[in-house]
Short mmCIF file of C-alpha atoms in Angstrom, two decimals:
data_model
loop_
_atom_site.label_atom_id
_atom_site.label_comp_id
_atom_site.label_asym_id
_atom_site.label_seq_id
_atom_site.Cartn_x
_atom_site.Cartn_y
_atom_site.Cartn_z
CA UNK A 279 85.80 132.69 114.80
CA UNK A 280 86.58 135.19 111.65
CA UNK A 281 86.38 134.73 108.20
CA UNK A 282 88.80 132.30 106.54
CA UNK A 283 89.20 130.43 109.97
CA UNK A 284 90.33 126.89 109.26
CA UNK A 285 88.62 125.28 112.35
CA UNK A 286 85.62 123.29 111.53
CA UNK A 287 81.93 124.31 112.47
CA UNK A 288 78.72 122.16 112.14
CA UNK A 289 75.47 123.27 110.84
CA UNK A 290 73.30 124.92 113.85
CA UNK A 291 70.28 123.34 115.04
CA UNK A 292 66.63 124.13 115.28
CA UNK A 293 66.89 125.01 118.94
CA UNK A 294 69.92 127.15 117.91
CA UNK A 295 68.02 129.86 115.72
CA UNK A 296 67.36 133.05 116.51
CA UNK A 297 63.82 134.29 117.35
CA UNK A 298 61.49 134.94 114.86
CA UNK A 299 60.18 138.55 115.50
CA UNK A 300 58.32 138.64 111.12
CA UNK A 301 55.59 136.77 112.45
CA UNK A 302 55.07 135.23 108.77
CA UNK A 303 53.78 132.07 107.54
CA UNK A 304 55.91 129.96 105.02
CA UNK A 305 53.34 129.57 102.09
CA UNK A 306 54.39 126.96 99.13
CA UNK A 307 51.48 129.04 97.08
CA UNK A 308 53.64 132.12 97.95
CA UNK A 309 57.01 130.61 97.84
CA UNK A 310 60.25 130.43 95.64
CA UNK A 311 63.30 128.80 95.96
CA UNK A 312 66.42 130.43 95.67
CA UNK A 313 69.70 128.74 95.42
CA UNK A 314 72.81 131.29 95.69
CA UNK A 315 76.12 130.61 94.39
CA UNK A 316 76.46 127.02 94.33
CA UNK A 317 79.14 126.10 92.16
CA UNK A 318 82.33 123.87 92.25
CA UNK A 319 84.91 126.73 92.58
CA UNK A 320 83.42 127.79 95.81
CA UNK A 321 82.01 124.30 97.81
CA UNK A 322 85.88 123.04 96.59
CA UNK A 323 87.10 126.65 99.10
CA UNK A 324 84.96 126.03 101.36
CA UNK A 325 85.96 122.55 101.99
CA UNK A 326 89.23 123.55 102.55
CA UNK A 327 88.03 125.78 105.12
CA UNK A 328 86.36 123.07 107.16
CA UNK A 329 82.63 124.08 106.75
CA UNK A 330 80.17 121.67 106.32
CA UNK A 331 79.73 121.31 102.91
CA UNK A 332 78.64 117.63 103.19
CA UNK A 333 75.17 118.70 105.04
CA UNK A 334 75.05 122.34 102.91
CA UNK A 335 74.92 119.85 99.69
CA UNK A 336 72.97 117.53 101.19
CA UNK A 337 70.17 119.91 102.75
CA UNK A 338 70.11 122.22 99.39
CA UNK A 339 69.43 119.03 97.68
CA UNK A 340 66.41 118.18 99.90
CA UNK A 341 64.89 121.61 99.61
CA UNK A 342 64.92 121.17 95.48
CA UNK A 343 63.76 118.08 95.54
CA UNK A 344 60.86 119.16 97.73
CA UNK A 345 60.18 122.46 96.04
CA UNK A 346 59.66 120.37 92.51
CA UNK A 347 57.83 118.04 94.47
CA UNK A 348 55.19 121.01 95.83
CA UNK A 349 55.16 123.09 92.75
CA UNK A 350 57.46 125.54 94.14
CA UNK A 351 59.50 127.68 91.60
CA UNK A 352 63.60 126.91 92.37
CA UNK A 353 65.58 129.74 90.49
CA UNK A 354 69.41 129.60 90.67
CA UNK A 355 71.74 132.71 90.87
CA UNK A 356 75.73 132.99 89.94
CA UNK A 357 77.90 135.28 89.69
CA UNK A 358 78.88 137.31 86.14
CA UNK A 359 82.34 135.27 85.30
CA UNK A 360 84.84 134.87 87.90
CA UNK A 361 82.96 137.35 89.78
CA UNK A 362 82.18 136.71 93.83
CA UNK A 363 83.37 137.26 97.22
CA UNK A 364 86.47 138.90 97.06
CA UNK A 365 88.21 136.63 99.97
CA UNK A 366 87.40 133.34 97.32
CA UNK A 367 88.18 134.53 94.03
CA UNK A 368 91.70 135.90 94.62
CA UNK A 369 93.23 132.39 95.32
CA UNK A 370 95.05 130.80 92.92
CA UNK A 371 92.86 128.33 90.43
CA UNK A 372 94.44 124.87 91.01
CA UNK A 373 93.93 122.28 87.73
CA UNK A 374 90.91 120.56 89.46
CA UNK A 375 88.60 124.31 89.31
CA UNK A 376 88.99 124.35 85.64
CA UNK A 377 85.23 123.11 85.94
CA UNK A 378 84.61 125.79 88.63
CA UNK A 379 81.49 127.43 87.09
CA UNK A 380 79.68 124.19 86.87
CA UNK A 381 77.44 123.84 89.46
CA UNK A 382 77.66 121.24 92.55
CA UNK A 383 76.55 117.66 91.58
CA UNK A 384 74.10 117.00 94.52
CA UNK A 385 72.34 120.57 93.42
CA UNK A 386 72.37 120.51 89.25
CA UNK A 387 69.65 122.97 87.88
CA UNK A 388 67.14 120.92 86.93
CA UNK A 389 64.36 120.91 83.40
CA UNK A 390 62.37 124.72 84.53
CA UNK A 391 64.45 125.92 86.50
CA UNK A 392 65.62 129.40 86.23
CA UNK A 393 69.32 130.16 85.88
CA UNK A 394 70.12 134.08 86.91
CA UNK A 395 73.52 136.04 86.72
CA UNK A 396 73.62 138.45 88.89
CA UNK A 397 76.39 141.34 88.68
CA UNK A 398 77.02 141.63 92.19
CA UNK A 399 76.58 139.91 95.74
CA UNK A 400 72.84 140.09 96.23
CA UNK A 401 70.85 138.02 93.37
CA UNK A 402 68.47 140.70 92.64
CA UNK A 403 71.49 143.06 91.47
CA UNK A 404 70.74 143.50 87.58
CA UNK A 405 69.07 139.90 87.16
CA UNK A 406 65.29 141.13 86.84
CA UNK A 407 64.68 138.22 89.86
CA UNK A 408 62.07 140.80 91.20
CA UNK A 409 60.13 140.83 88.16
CA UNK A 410 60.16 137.06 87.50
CA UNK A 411 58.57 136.70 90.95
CA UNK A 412 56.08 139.27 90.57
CA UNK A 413 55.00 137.11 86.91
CA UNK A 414 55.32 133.97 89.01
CA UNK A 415 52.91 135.79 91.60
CA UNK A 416 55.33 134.59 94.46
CA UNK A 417 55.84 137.21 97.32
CA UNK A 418 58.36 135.16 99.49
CA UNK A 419 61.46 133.95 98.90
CA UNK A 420 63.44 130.56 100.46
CA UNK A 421 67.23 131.07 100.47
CA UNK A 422 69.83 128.22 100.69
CA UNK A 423 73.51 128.33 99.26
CA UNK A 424 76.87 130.64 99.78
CA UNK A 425 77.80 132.70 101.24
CA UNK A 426 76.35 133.46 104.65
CA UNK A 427 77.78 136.73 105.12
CA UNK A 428 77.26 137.92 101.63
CA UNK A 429 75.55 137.26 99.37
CA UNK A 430 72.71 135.23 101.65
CA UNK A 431 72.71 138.11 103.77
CA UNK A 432 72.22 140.85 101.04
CA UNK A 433 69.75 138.86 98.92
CA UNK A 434 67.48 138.17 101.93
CA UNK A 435 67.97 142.37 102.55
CA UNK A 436 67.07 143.45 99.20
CA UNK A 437 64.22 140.81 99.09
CA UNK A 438 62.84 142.65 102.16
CA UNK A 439 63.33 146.31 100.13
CA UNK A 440 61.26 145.28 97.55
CA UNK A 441 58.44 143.90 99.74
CA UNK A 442 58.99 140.12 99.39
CA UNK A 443 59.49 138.05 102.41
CA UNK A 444 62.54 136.05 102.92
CA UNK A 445 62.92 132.92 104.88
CA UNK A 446 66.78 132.18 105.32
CA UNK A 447 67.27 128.53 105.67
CA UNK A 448 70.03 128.06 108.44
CA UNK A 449 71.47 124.69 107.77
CA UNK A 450 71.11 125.64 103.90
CA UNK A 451 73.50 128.06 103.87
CA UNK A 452 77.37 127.85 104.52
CA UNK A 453 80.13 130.47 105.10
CA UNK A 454 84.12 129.97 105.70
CA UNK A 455 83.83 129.94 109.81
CA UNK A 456 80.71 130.20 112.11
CA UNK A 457 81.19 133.47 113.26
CA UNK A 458 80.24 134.55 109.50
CA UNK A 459 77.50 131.91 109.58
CA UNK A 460 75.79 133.14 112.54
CA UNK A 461 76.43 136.46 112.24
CA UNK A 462 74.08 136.55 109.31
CA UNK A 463 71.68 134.15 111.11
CA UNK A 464 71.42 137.10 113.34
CA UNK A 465 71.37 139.97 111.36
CA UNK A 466 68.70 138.46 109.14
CA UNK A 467 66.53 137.79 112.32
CA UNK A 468 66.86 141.23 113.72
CA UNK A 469 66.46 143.44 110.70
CA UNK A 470 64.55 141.80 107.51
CA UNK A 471 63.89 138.26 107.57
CA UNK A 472 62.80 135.03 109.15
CA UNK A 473 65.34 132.04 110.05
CA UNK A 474 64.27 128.63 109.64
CA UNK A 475 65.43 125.16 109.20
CA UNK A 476 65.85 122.49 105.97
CA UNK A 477 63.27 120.15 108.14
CA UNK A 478 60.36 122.68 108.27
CA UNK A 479 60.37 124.02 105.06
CA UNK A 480 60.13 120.10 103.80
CA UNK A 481 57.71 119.35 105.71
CA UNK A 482 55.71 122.64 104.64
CA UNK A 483 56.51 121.82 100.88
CA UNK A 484 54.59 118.54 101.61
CA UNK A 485 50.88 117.08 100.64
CA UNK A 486 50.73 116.11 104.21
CA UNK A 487 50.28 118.99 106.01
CA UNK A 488 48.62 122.65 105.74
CA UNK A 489 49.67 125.17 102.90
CA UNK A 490 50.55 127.47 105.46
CA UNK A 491 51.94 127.50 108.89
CA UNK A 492 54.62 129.88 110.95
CA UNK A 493 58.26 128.54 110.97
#
């Protein structure tokens, strides 16, 4: 499917991921959350497109909620002003997007939380995110939000530039048709980063099992 396609997709599974070829080990010492691009204006688009925004809400939600849970850093990144994909913020702004910039309900910054605007797609562009994480002393980064193709996709690349290790979360991250979706499952994969799953990086977040392990 292309871009903007208005057929429905569902999230892939964990037998549906590309190959890891990094050969790294998710580390909650190590690890950040970030959560791209979450707001109303674009989960109220991509509804309307028939992605699945239920589970992307749902799963983002899980991954905070474990992060805080584990002591793992969650830092948020927008878009300067009506800024974004260019394919989103040319529609028309119907009367229920006057609240647009707020963020999702299920996915609400929370008290610590870090709050970054970046000035283009990727959420290191002109936010100083690579310096927080170097203060933070965290070398990898987990990515969940919007959108696939663009800003996931060139967030986990210039995480990789700058010597950080990013773990994509698959059925964390959303686009307007599969095709987008999985062509930056792939991409990631084969160039810069490691795919994974909302259910293993819970699990790794928990007290119940070791800091580190492969995912």
């Amino acid at each position: 499917m292309t871009p903007g396609s208005i057929f429905p997709y569902v999230m892939p599974t964990p037998a549906m991921l590309p190959d890891d070829t990094t050969g790294w080990s998710l580390d909650p010492g190590r690890a950040a959350l970030l959560v791209l691009n979450l707001q109303r204006r674009f989960v109220r688009v991509l509804v309307e497109e028939g992605a699945p925004v239920a589970e992307l809400l749902a799963n983002t939600a899980r991954l905070v909620s474990a992060a805080h849970a584990a002591g793992v850093p969650v830092i948020h990144s927008v878009p300067a002003g009506e800024r974004g994909p260019a394919l989103y913020v040319r529609r028309p702004v119907a009367p229920a997007d006057r609240d647009g910039e707020a963020f999702a309900e299920q996915v609400e910054p929370r008290s610590g939380d870090a709050v970054l605007t970046a000035r283009k797609h990727s959420a290191f562009a002109r936010t100083r995110l690579d310096g927080r994480l170097r203060d933070l002393k965290r070398d990898q980064v987990v990515i969940a939000g919007l959108f696939a193709r663009v800003g996931v996709l060139m967030t986990a690349a210039d995480a990789w530039v700058q010597d950080l290790e990013p773990f994509v979360v698959a059925d964390a991250i959303a686009d307007a048709s599969s095709g987008s979706h999985g062509f930056a499952l792939e991409w990631v994969a084969d160039t810069c980063g490691a795919v994974t799953s909302t259910d293993r990086v819970v699990a790794l977040f928990g007290p119940a099992v070791p800091t580190a392990e492969a995912v």
